[in-house]
Coordinates of N, CA, C and O in Angstrom, one line a residue:
M330 N -121.9 52.3 184.3 CA -121.1 52.1 183.6 C -119.6 53.4 183.6 O -120.2 54.0 182.7
N331 N -118.7 52.7 184.0 CA -117.6 54.1 184.1 C -116.4 53.5 183.7 O -116.3 52.3 183.7
H332 N -115.6 54.2 182.7 CA -114.4 53.4 182.0 C -113.3 53.8 182.9 O -112.4 52.9 182.4
L333 N -113.2 54.0 183.9 CA -112.1 53.6 185.0 C -111.9 52.2 185.5 O -111.1 51.5 185.7
G334 N -113.1 51.4 185.3 CA -113.1 50.3 185.9 C -113.4 49.6 187.5 O -112.3 48.8 187.7
K335 N -113.7 50.8 188.1 CA -113.7 50.6 189.6 C -114.9 51.6 190.2 O -115.7 52.4 189.7
D336 N -115.3 50.6 191.5 CA -116.6 51.3 192.1 C -116.2 52.7 192.5 O -115.1 52.7 193.2
L337 N -117.1 53.5 192.1 CA -116.8 54.9 192.4 C -117.3 55.9 193.9 O -117.4 56.8 194.1
R338 N -118.2 54.6 194.2 CA -118.9 55.4 195.3 C -118.2 55.6 196.6 O -116.9 54.8 197.1
K339 N -118.1 56.7 197.1 CA -117.6 57.5 198.1 C -116.2 58.1 197.7 O -115.2 58.2 198.4
V340 N -115.8 58.1 196.0 CA -114.6 58.3 195.8 C -114.9 59.8 195.1 O -115.8 60.3 194.3
T341 N -113.5 60.6 195.3 CA -113.5 61.7 194.7 C -113.0 61.8 193.1 O -111.7 61.2 193.2
V342 N -113.4 62.2 192.3 CA -112.9 62.4 191.0 C -112.8 63.6 190.5 O -113.1 65.0 190.8
I343 N -112.1 63.9 189.5 CA -111.5 65.1 188.7 C -112.6 65.2 187.5 O -112.3 64.0 186.6
L344 N -113.3 66.1 187.2 CA -113.7 66.2 186.0 C -113.4 66.8 184.8 O -112.2 67.6 184.7
K345 N -113.5 66.4 183.4 CA -113.1 66.6 182.0 C -113.2 68.4 182.0 O -114.0 68.6 182.1
E346 N -112.0 68.8 181.9 CA -112.2 70.4 181.5 C -113.2 70.8 180.1 O -113.5 71.6 180.1
K347 N -113.1 69.6 179.5 CA -113.9 69.7 178.2 C -115.5 69.9 178.9 O -116.2 70.8 177.7
Y348 N -115.6 69.3 180.1 CA -117.4 69.7 180.5 C -117.0 70.5 181.4 O -118.1 71.4 181.8
Y349 N -116.5 70.9 182.3 CA -116.2 71.8 183.2 C -115.1 72.8 183.4 O -113.8 72.6 183.3
N350 N -115.3 74.0 183.4 CA -114.2 75.2 183.6 C -113.3 75.2 185.0 O -114.0 74.8 185.8
G351 N -112.3 75.2 184.9 CA -111.4 75.6 186.0 C -110.3 74.8 186.4 O -110.1 73.6 185.5
S352 N -109.7 75.0 187.6 CA -108.4 74.1 187.8 C -108.9 72.9 188.5 O -110.2 72.7 188.3
E353 N -108.0 71.9 188.8 CA -108.6 70.6 189.1 C -109.0 70.4 190.6 O -110.3 70.0 190.8
S354 N -108.6 71.5 191.0 CA -109.3 71.8 192.4 C -111.1 72.4 192.4 O -111.9 72.0 193.0
V355 N -111.2 73.1 191.5 CA -112.5 73.3 190.9 C -113.2 71.9 190.4 O -114.6 72.4 190.7
R356 N -112.4 71.3 189.9 CA -113.7 70.5 189.1 C -113.4 69.1 189.6 O -113.7 68.0 189.4
T357 N -113.3 69.2 190.9 CA -113.3 68.1 192.0 C -115.2 67.7 192.1 O -115.9 68.7 192.2
F358 N -115.6 65.8 192.4 CA -116.8 65.9 192.2 C -116.7 64.6 193.5 O -116.0 63.6 193.1
K359 N -117.4 64.8 194.2 CA -117.6 63.3 195.4 C -118.6 62.5 195.0 O -119.8 62.9 195.0
C360 N -118.6 61.4 194.3 CA -119.2 60.4 194.2 C -119.7 59.8 195.1 O -119.5 59.6 196.0
E361 N -121.3 59.7 195.0 CA -122.2 59.2 196.2 C -122.8 57.7 195.5 O -122.6 56.8 196.2
T362 N -123.9 58.2 194.7 CA -124.7 56.9 194.3 C -124.6 57.0 192.8 O -124.3 58.0 192.1
G363 N -125.4 56.0 191.9 CA -126.2 56.0 190.7 C -125.3 54.9 190.2 O -124.2 54.4 190.9
S364 N -125.8 54.7 188.7 CA -125.2 53.5 188.1 C -124.0 53.9 187.5 O -123.1 52.6 187.2
G365 N -123.5 55.1 187.3 CA -122.3 55.3 186.7 C -121.2 54.8 188.0 O -120.0 55.0 187.5
C366 N -121.7 54.8 189.2 CA -120.5 54.4 190.3 C -119.7 53.1 189.7 O -118.8 52.7 190.2
S367 N -120.8 52.0 189.3 CA -120.2 50.8 189.0 C -119.6 50.8 187.8 O -120.2 50.8 186.8
P368 N -118.7 49.8 187.7 CA -117.9 49.5 186.1 C -118.6 48.4 185.3 O -118.5 48.2 184.3
K369 N -119.7 47.7 186.3 CA -120.4 46.5 185.6 C -122.0 47.2 185.6 O -122.7 46.1 184.6
S370 N -122.6 47.7 185.6 CA -124.0 48.2 185.7 C -124.0 49.1 184.2 O -123.1 49.3 183.7
I371 N -125.1 49.1 184.0 CA -125.8 49.7 182.7 C -126.0 51.1 183.4 O -126.8 51.1 183.8
G372 N -125.6 52.1 182.7 CA -125.9 53.6 182.8 C -124.8 54.4 183.3 O -123.8 53.7 183.6
D373 N -124.9 55.6 183.1 CA -123.7 56.8 183.6 C -124.1 57.4 184.3 O -123.0 58.4 184.9
R374 N -125.3 57.8 185.0 CA -125.8 58.6 186.0 C -124.9 58.3 187.5 O -125.1 57.8 188.1
I375 N -124.3 59.7 187.9 CA -123.7 59.4 189.4 C -124.0 61.0 190.0 O -124.4 61.6 189.5
I376 N -124.6 60.5 191.3 CA -125.1 61.6 192.1 C -124.1 62.1 193.2 O -123.7 60.9 193.7
G377 N -124.0 63.0 193.3 CA -122.8 63.4 194.4 C -122.9 64.9 194.8 O -123.8 65.6 194.5
S378 N -121.6 65.5 195.0 CA -121.8 67.2 195.2 C -120.4 67.6 194.4 O -119.2 66.7 194.5
F379 N -120.1 68.7 194.2 CA -119.1 69.2 193.5 C -118.1 70.1 194.5 O -119.0 69.8 196.2
A380 N -117.1 70.0 194.2 CA -116.2 71.3 195.3 C -116.8 72.0 196.3 O -116.1 72.1 197.3
D381 N -117.8 72.8 195.7 CA -118.3 73.9 196.3 C -119.4 73.7 197.5 O -120.0 74.2 198.0
G382 N -119.7 72.1 197.6 CA -120.6 71.5 198.4 C -121.9 71.4 197.4 O -122.8 70.5 198.1
E383 N -122.6 72.1 196.6 CA -123.6 72.0 195.6 C -123.8 70.5 195.3 O -122.9 70.0 194.9
K384 N -124.6 70.1 195.7 CA -125.1 68.5 195.2 C -125.6 68.7 194.0 O -126.0 69.6 193.2
G385 N -125.3 67.8 192.8 CA -125.7 67.5 191.7 C -125.4 66.1 191.2 O -125.2 65.0 191.9
R386 N -125.5 66.2 189.7 CA -125.6 65.0 189.1 C -124.4 64.9 187.5 O -124.4 66.0 187.2
I387 N -123.7 63.8 187.6 CA -122.8 64.3 186.7 C -122.9 62.8 185.7 O -123.8 61.8 186.0
E388 N -122.4 62.6 184.7 CA -122.4 61.5 183.6 C -121.0 60.9 183.8 O -120.0 61.8 184.0
S389 N -120.6 59.5 184.0 CA -119.7 59.2 184.1 C -118.6 59.1 183.2 O -117.1 59.3 183.2
Y390 N -118.8 59.8 181.9 CA -117.8 59.9 181.0 C -117.2 61.5 180.9 O -116.4 61.5 180.3
E391 N -117.7 62.0 182.0 CA -117.3 63.3 182.3 C -116.0 63.4 183.1 O -115.6 64.7 183.4
I392 N -115.8 62.2 183.7 CA -114.7 62.3 184.6 C -113.6 61.6 184.0 O -113.5 60.9 182.8
E393 N -112.5 62.5 184.2 CA -111.4 62.2 183.7 C -110.6 61.4 184.7 O -109.6 60.4 184.0
K394 N -110.5 61.3 185.6 CA -109.7 60.5 186.6 C -110.0 60.6 188.2 O -110.7 61.5 188.1
T395 N -109.6 59.8 188.9 CA -109.9 59.4 190.1 C -108.5 60.7 190.9 O -107.7 60.9 190.6
K396 N -109.1 61.5 192.1 CA -108.4 62.2 192.7 C -107.1 61.6 193.3 O -107.7 60.6 194.3
E397 N -106.1 61.9 193.5 CA -105.2 61.0 194.6 C -104.6 61.4 195.9 O -104.9 62.7 196.1

């Protein structure tokens, strides 16, 4: 479940500076799949890729906002 209240599959988000260092462009993450992508599911896991192309996993509470 994510606090943004929207489906995050295929959405690029900005991660919180509390968890990730750097400017907003460095803290981008493209969400692909996982229970945290849905606002209605139980779970926080989101799988996708970071700004540098590295694949990884984040938790939905680490998201600050969606990239405009």
